[in-house]
mmCIF file of C-alpha atoms in Angstrom:
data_model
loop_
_atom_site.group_PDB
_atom_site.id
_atom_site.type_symbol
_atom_site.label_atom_id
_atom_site.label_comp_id
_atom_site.label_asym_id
_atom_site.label_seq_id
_atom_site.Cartn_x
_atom_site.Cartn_y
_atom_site.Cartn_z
ATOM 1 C CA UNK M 229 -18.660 138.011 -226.574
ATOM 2 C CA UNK M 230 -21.035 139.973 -224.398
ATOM 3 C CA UNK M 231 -23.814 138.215 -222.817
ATOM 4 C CA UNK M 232 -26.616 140.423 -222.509
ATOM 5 C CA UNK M 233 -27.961 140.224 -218.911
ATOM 6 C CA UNK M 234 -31.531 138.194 -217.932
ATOM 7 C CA UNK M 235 -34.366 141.308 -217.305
ATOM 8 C CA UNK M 236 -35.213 139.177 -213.673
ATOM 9 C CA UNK M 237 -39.330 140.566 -214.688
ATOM 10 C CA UNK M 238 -39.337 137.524 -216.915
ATOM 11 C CA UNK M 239 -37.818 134.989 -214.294
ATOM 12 C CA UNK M 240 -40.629 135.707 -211.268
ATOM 13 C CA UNK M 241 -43.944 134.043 -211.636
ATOM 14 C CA UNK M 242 -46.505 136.428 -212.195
ATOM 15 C CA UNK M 243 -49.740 137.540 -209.811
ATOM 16 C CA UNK M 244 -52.660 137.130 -211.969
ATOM 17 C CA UNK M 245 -56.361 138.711 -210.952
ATOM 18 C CA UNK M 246 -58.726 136.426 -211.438
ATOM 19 C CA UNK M 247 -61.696 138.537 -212.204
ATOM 20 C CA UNK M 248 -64.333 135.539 -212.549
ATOM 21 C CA UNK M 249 -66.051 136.641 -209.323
ATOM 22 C CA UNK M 250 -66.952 140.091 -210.241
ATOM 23 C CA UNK M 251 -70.620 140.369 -210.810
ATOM 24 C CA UNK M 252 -71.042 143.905 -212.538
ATOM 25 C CA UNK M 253 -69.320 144.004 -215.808
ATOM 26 C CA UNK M 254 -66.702 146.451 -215.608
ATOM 27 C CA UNK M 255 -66.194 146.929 -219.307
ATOM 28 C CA UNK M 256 -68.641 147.951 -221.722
ATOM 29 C CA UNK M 257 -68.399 149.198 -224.908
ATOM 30 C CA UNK M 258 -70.879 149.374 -228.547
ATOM 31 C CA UNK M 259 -70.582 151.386 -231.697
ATOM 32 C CA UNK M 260 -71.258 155.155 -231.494
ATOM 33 C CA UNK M 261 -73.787 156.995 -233.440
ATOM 34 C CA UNK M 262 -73.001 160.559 -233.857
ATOM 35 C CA UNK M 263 -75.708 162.134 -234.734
ATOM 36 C CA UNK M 264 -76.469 163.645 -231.232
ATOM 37 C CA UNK M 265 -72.734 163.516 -230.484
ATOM 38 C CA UNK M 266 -71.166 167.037 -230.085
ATOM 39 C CA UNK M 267 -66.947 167.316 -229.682
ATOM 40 C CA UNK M 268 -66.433 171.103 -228.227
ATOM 41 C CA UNK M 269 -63.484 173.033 -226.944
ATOM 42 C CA UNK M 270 -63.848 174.977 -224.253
ATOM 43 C CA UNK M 271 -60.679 177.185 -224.106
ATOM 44 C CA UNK M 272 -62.125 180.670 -224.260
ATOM 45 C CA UNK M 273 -64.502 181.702 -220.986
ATOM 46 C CA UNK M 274 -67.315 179.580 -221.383
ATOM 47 C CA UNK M 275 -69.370 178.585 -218.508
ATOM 48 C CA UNK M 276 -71.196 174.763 -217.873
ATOM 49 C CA UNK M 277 -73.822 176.042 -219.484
ATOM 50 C CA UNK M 278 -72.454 177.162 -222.303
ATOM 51 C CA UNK M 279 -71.122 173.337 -222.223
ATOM 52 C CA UNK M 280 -74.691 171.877 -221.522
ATOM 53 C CA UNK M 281 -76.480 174.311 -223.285
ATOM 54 C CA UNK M 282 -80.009 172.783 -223.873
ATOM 55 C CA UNK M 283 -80.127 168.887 -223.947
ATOM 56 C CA UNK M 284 -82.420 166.656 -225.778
ATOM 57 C CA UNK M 285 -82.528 163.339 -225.237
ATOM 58 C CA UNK M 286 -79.824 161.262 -226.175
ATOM 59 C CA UNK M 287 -77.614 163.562 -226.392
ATOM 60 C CA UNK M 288 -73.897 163.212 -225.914
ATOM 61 C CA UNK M 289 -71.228 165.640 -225.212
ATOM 62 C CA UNK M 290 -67.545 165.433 -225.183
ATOM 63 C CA UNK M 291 -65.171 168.313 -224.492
ATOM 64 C CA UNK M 292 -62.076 169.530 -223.014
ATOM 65 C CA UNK M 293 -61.842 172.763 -220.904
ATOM 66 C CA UNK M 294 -59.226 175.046 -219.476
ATOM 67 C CA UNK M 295 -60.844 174.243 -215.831
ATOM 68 C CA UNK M 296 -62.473 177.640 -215.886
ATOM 69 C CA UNK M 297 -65.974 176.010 -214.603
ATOM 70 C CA UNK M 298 -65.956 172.851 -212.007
ATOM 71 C CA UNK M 299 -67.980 169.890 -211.490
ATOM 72 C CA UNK M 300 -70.120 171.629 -209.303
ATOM 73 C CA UNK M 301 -70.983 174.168 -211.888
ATOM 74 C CA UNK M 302 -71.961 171.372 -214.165
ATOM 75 C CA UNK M 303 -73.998 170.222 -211.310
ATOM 76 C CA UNK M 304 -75.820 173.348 -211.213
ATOM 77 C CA UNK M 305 -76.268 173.712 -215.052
ATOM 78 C CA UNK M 306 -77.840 169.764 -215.304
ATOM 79 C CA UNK M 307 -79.962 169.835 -212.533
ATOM 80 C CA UNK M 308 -82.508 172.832 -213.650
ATOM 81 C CA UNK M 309 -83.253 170.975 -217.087
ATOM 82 C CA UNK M 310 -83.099 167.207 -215.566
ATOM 83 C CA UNK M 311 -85.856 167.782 -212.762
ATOM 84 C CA UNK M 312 -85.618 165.953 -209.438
ATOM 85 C CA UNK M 313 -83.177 162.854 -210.130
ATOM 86 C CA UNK M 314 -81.881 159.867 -208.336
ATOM 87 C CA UNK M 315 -78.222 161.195 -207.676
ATOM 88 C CA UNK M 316 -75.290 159.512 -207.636
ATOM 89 C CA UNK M 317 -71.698 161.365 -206.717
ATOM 90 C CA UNK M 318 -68.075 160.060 -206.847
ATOM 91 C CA UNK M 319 -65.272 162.150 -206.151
ATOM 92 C CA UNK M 320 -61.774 162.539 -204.831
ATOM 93 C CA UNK M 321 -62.093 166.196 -203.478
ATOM 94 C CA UNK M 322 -63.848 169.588 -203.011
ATOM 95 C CA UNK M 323 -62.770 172.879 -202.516
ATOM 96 C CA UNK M 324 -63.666 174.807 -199.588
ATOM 97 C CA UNK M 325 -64.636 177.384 -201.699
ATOM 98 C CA UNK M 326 -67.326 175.812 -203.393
ATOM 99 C CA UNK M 327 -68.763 174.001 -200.484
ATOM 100 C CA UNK M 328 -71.545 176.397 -199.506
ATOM 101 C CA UNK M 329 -73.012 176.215 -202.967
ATOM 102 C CA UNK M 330 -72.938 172.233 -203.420
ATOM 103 C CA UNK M 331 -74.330 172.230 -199.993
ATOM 104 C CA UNK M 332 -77.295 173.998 -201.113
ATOM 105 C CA UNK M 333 -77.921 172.158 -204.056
ATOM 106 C CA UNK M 334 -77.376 168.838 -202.535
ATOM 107 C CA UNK M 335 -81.037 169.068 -201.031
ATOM 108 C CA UNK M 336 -82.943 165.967 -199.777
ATOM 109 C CA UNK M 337 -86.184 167.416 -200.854
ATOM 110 C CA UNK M 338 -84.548 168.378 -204.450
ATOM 111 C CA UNK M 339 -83.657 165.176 -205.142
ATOM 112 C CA UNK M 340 -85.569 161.444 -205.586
ATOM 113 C CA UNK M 341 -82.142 160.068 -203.795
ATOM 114 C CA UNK M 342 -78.401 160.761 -203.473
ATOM 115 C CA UNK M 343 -75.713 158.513 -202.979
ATOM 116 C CA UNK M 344 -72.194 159.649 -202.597
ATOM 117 C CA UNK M 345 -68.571 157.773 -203.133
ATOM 118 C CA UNK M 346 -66.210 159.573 -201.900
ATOM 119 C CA UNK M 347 -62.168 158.766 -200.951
ATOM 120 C CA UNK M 348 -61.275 157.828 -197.923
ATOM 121 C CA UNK M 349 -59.125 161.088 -197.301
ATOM 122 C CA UNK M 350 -62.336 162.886 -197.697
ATOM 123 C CA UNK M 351 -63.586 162.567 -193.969
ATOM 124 C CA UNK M 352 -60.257 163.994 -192.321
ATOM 125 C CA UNK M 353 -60.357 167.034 -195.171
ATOM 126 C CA UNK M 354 -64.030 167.884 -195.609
ATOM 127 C CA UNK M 355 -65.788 167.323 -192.464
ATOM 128 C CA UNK M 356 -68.297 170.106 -192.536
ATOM 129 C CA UNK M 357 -69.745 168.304 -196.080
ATOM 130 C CA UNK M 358 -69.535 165.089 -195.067
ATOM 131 C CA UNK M 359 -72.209 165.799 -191.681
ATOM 132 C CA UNK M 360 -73.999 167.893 -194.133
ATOM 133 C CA UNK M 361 -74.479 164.445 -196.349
ATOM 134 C CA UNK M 362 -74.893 162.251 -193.160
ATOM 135 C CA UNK M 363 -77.277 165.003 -191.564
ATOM 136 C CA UNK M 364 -79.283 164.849 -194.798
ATOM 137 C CA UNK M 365 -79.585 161.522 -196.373
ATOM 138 C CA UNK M 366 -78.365 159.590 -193.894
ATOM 139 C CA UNK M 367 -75.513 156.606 -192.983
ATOM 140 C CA UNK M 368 -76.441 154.610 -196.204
ATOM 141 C CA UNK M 369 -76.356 157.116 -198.405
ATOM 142 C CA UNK M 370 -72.347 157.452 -198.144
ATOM 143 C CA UNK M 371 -69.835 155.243 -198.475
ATOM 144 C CA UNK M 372 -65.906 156.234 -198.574
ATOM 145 C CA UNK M 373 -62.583 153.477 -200.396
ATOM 146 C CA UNK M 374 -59.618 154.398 -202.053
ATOM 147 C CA UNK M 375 -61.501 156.439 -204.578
ATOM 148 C CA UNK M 376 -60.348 158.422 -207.652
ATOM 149 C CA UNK M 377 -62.682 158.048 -210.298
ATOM 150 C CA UNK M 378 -64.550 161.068 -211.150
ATOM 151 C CA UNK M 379 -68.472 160.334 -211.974
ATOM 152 C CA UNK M 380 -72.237 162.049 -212.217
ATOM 153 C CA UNK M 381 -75.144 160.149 -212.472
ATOM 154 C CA UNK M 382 -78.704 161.537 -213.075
ATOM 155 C CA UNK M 383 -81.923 159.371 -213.338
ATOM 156 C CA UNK M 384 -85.233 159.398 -213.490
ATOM 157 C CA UNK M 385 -88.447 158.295 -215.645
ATOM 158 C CA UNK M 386 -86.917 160.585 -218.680
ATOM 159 C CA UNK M 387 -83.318 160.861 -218.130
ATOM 160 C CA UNK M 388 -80.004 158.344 -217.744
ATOM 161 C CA UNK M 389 -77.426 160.680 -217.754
ATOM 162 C CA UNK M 390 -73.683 159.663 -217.300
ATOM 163 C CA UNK M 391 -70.757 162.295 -216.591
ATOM 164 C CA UNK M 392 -67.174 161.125 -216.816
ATOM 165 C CA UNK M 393 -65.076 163.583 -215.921
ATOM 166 C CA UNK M 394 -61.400 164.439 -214.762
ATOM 167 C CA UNK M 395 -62.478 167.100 -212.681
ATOM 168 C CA UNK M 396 -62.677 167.152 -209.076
ATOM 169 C CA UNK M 397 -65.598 169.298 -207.665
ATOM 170 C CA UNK M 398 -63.402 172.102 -206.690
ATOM 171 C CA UNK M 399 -62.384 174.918 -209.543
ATOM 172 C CA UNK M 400 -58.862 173.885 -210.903
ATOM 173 C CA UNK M 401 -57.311 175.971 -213.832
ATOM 174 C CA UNK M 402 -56.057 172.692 -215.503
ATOM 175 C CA UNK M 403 -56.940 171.082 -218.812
ATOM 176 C CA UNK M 404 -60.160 168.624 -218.113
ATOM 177 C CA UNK M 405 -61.838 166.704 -219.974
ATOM 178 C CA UNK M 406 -66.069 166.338 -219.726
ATOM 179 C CA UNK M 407 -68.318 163.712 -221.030
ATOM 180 C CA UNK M 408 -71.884 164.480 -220.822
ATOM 181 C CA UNK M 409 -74.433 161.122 -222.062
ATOM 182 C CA UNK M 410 -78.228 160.546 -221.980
ATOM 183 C CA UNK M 411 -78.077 156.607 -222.317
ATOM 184 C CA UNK M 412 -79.861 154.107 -220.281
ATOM 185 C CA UNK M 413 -77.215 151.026 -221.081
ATOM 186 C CA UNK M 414 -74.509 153.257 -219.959
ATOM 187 C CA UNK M 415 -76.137 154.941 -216.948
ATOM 188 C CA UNK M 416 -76.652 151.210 -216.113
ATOM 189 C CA UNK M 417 -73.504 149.883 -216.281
ATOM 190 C CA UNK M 418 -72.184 152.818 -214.156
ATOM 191 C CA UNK M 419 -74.755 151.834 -211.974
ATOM 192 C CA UNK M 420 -73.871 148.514 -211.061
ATOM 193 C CA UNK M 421 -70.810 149.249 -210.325
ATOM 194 C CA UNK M 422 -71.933 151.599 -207.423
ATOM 195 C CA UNK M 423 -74.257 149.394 -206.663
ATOM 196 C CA UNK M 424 -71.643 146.678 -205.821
ATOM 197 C CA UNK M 425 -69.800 148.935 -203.829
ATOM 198 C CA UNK M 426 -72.655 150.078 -201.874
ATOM 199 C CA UNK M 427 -73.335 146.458 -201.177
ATOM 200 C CA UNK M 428 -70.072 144.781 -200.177
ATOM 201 C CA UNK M 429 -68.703 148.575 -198.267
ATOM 202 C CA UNK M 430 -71.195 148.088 -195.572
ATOM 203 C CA UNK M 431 -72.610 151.742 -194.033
ATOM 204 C CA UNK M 432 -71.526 153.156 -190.333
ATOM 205 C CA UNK M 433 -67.724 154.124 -191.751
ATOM 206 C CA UNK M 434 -67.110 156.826 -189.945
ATOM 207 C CA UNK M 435 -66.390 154.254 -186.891
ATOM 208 C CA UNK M 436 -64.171 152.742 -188.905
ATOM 209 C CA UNK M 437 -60.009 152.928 -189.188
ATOM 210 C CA UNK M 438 -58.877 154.039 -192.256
ATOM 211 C CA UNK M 439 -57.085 150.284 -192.087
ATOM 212 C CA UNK M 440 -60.497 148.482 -192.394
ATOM 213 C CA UNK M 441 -61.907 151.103 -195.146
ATOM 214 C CA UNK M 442 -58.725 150.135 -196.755
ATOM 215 C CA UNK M 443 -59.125 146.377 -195.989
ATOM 216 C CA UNK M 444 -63.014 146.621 -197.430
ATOM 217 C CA UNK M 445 -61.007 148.003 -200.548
ATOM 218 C CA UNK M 446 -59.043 145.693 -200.907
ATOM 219 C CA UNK M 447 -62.055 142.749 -200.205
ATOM 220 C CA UNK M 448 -64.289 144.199 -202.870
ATOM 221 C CA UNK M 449 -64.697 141.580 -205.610
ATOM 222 C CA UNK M 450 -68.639 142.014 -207.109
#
């Protein structure tokens, strides 16, 4: 008789994360409505605007496209039609491509505030962007981690609008997904997350090692 061998997973003692002192929830969840809801495929040659089109509020988009626009385009469709927002960024990368035109919307006096998350790789492969971000809103306005979570945020007295996104801000003919929302308990949850990070990654990186922006990574609790 054959006896079937111990998986050795099941013999270690397993790490657990203890969550407990994370301050920002980082779930959140409710039931949807869908009457503003819209589910669209974009896999002909639509633009972001054809995406956005014109937005009410609450609205709430959801879509996948061929990556024949990129999250700068969607920056440039929202922003008309929003009005001058408090900004929030996170990315992994940018094109060099599309830099001059996110440079040129990414205007201090165009904007109530901006902050930016970015990944620590960012610095090394973008430096012309990041001194345009330093140059124009400043140290505090940036911080960099391991980063690769793709979000928008837009806010003001009318509008909480969240994008979740797989796409970087460079164009990349891939299949992406887009979610567009106008919702203030979402917006906030994003929010405070940020928020957190802004908090606990302390500003004045760039004299930093990528060792301690990894260490403040790996520190971040709440």
């Amino acid at each position: 008789m054959i006896k079937p061998r111990q998986n050795p997973l099941f013999n270690q003692k397993i790490k657990q994360i203890e969550p407990d002192g994370f301050k920002a929830p980082h779930v959140t969840g409710r039931q949807e409505t869908i009457d503003k809801r819209e589910l669209l495929r974009l896999f002909r040659k639509e633009k972001a605007a054809d995406f956005i089109s014109d937005i009410q509020p609450g609205f709430h988009r959801f879509g996948f496209s061929k990556g024949q626009f990129s999250l700068v385009d969607l920056i440039a469709a929202l922003l008309p039609q929003l009005g001058p927002v408090h900004f929030a960024l996170s990315t992994w990368t940018v094109a060099k491509a599309d830099l001059g035109e996110l440079q040129a919307m990414l205007n201090p006096a165009a904007l109530l505030s901006a902050r930016f998350l970015l990944d620590l790789s960012f610095q090394r492969r973008q430096p012309a962007l990041i001194k345009h971000l330093r140059e124009g809103f400043g140290e505090d306005a940036i911080r960099v981690t391991r980063n690769h979570a793709k979000f928008l945020l837009f806010g003001n007295d009318k509008w909480k609008v969240t994008v979740r996104t797989s796409m970087n801000l460079n164009f990349n003919p891939r299949l992406e997904d887009i979610e567009v929302k106008d919702d203030a308990k979402l917006y906030g949850f994003v929010d405070g997350i940020l928020a957190d990070i802004f908090k606990q990654h302390d500003k004045g990186q760039n004299k930093k090692t990528v060792k301690e922006l990894g260490q403040q990574f790996n520190g971040f609790t709440d």
